[in-house]
Coordinates of C-alpha atoms in Angstrom, one line a residue:
I1 CA 46.9 -27.4 20.5
L2 CA 44.6 -30.3 19.5
L3 CA 44.0 -28.7 16.1
A4 CA 47.7 -28.2 15.4
S5 CA 48.7 -31.7 16.3
P6 CA 45.7 -34.0 17.0
P7 CA 46.4 -37.2 18.9
A8 CA 46.1 -40.4 16.9
S9 CA 42.8 -41.2 18.6
L10 CA 41.2 -38.1 16.9
E11 CA 42.5 -38.8 13.4
R12 CA 40.1 -40.4 10.9
K13 CA 41.4 -43.5 9.2
V14 CA 39.0 -43.3 6.2
T15 CA 40.2 -44.4 2.8
D16 CA 36.9 -43.5 1.0
D17 CA 34.3 -40.8 1.3
T18 CA 32.1 -42.5 3.9
A19 CA 32.8 -39.7 6.4
V20 CA 31.4 -37.0 4.1
N21 CA 28.7 -38.7 2.1
L22 CA 25.0 -39.3 2.8
T23 CA 25.7 -42.6 4.6
G24 CA 23.2 -44.7 2.6
R25 CA 20.4 -42.2 2.6
P26 CA 20.0 -42.3 -1.2
E27 CA 19.3 -46.0 -1.1
I28 CA 16.7 -45.5 1.6
W29 CA 15.1 -42.6 -0.3
K30 CA 14.9 -44.7 -3.5
A31 CA 13.1 -47.5 -1.5
G32 CA 10.8 -44.9 0.0
W33 CA 10.0 -43.5 -3.4
Y34 CA 9.2 -47.0 -4.6
L35 CA 6.8 -47.4 -1.7
F36 CA 5.1 -44.1 -2.7
K37 CA 4.7 -45.3 -6.3
E38 CA 3.1 -48.5 -5.1
R39 CA 0.3 -46.6 -3.2
P40 CA 0.4 -43.0 -4.2
L41 CA -3.0 -41.9 -2.8
Q42 CA -3.4 -43.8 0.5
G43 CA 0.2 -44.9 1.4
F44 CA 0.9 -47.9 3.7
G45 CA -0.1 -46.3 7.0
F46 CA 1.4 -43.7 9.2
D47 CA 4.9 -44.7 10.5
A48 CA 4.5 -48.2 8.8
E49 CA 6.7 -47.5 5.7
T50 CA 9.9 -49.2 7.0
K51 CA 7.9 -52.1 8.4
V52 CA 6.6 -52.7 4.9
L53 CA 10.2 -52.7 3.5
Q54 CA 11.0 -55.6 5.8
D55 CA 9.0 -57.8 3.4
P56 CA 11.5 -59.7 1.1
G57 CA 9.2 -59.2 -1.9
F58 CA 9.3 -55.4 -1.5
Q59 CA 13.1 -55.6 -0.9
R60 CA 13.6 -57.4 -4.2
T61 CA 11.4 -55.2 -6.3
A62 CA 12.5 -51.9 -4.6
R63 CA 16.1 -53.1 -5.0
V64 CA 16.8 -52.6 -1.3
G65 CA 20.5 -53.4 -0.7
F66 CA 20.6 -52.7 3.0
N67 CA 19.3 -54.4 6.2
V68 CA 15.9 -52.9 7.0
M69 CA 14.9 -52.7 10.7
A70 CA 11.3 -52.1 11.8
R71 CA 11.9 -48.8 13.5
Q72 CA 14.4 -47.5 11.0
S73 CA 14.1 -44.0 9.8
M74 CA 13.5 -43.0 6.2
H75 CA 16.0 -40.1 6.9
N76 CA 13.5 -37.7 5.2
G77 CA 10.5 -36.7 7.2
Y78 CA 8.6 -35.6 4.1
L79 CA 9.2 -38.9 2.2
S80 CA 8.2 -40.8 5.3
I81 CA 4.9 -39.0 5.4
L82 CA 4.5 -39.5 1.7
A83 CA 5.2 -43.2 1.8
G84 CA 3.1 -43.7 4.9
T85 CA 0.0 -41.6 4.1
G86 CA 0.2 -40.9 0.4
I87 CA -0.3 -37.6 -1.5
V88 CA -3.5 -36.7 0.4
G89 CA -1.8 -37.2 3.8
L90 CA 1.2 -35.2 2.8
A91 CA -0.9 -32.3 1.5
L92 CA -2.9 -32.2 4.8
W93 CA 0.3 -32.4 6.8
L94 CA 2.0 -29.6 4.9
A95 CA -1.2 -27.5 5.2
L96 CA -1.1 -28.1 9.0
L97 CA 2.5 -27.1 9.1
S98 CA 1.9 -23.9 7.2
V99 CA -0.9 -22.5 9.3
P100 CA 1.5 -20.9 12.0
Y101 CA 3.7 -19.4 9.3
A102 CA 0.7 -17.6 7.8
Q103 CA -0.4 -16.4 11.3
A104 CA 3.2 -15.3 12.2
V105 CA 3.5 -13.3 9.0
S106 CA 0.4 -11.2 9.9
A107 CA 1.6 -10.8 13.6
R108 CA 3.6 -7.8 14.7
A109 CA 7.4 -8.3 14.8
S110 CA 8.6 -9.5 18.1
D111 CA 11.2 -11.7 19.7
A112 CA 8.7 -14.5 20.2
R113 CA 7.8 -14.4 16.5
G114 CA 11.4 -14.5 15.4
L115 CA 12.3 -17.3 17.8
A116 CA 9.2 -19.5 16.9
V117 CA 9.6 -19.0 13.1
G118 CA 13.4 -19.5 13.3
M119 CA 13.1 -22.8 15.3
M120 CA 10.3 -24.1 13.0
T121 CA 12.3 -23.3 9.9
V122 CA 15.5 -25.0 11.1
A123 CA 13.5 -28.1 12.0
L124 CA 11.7 -28.2 8.6
V125 CA 15.0 -27.9 6.8
A126 CA 16.7 -30.6 8.9
N127 CA 13.6 -32.8 8.2
L128 CA 15.0 -33.2 4.7
V129 CA 17.9 -35.4 5.7
E130 CA 16.6 -36.8 9.0
S131 CA 13.1 -37.5 10.2
Q132 CA 13.1 -34.7 12.7
I133 CA 9.5 -33.8 13.5
T134 CA 7.4 -36.8 12.6
P135 CA 8.5 -39.1 15.5
A136 CA 7.0 -37.3 18.5
S137 CA 9.5 -38.8 20.9
T138 CA 12.6 -36.7 20.0
L139 CA 13.7 -33.5 21.6
A140 CA 13.8 -31.8 18.2
A141 CA 10.2 -32.8 17.6
S142 CA 9.1 -31.4 21.0
M143 CA 10.9 -28.1 20.3
F144 CA 9.3 -27.9 16.9
W145 CA 5.8 -28.5 18.1
V146 CA 6.1 -26.0 21.0
S147 CA 7.4 -23.4 18.5
W148 CA 4.5 -24.3 16.1
A149 CA 2.0 -23.7 18.9
V150 CA 3.7 -20.4 19.9
A151 CA 3.7 -19.2 16.3
G152 CA 0.0 -20.2 16.0
R153 CA -0.8 -17.9 19.0
L154 CA 0.9 -14.9 17.4
S155 CA -2.0 -14.1 15.1
P156 CA -3.6 -10.7 15.7
G157 CA -6.6 -11.0 17.8
V158 CA -5.9 -14.5 19.2
G159 CA -5.7 -14.4 22.9
R160 CA -6.0 -10.6 23.2
R161 CA -8.7 -8.7 24.9
S162 CA -9.9 -5.4 23.6
A163 CA -9.7 -2.7 26.2
S164 CA -13.1 -1.4 27.3
P165 CA -13.4 2.1 28.7
L166 CA -14.3 2.4 32.3
R167 CA -17.7 4.1 33.0

């Protein structure tokens, strides 16, 4: 009934495309890319990238046209790591993320493997448009890292005892 004739309180009164666009993310991503280009190897420090953007000098040169808050998200977890830790930090972080995938591939098929790999994959894709797994205080981050640990334990031989014959 609501879909056939929604009440006025549920109707959107939007005259432009703000309801379906990236809500300012491209501007934040451009500013993050600028930060990366300033310090490509070492970055500005883990989780410090938006704090750096509060500097009016950086805002002018990065052409930041939005109000930057200290705890604001870069809305891309990979860009956040890149601007914060540089290429070296991003490479180490991606290597760390890939270890459970490699172990899960060699493990036998199971419900645990499917669940862990599925949850990790969803979080990694969502991390493209929202910093999902880098702030450890979110529910999504907790679920990702638990899945990451479960997938890491799926490797053949890890946590398994070989049966010894009784004499």
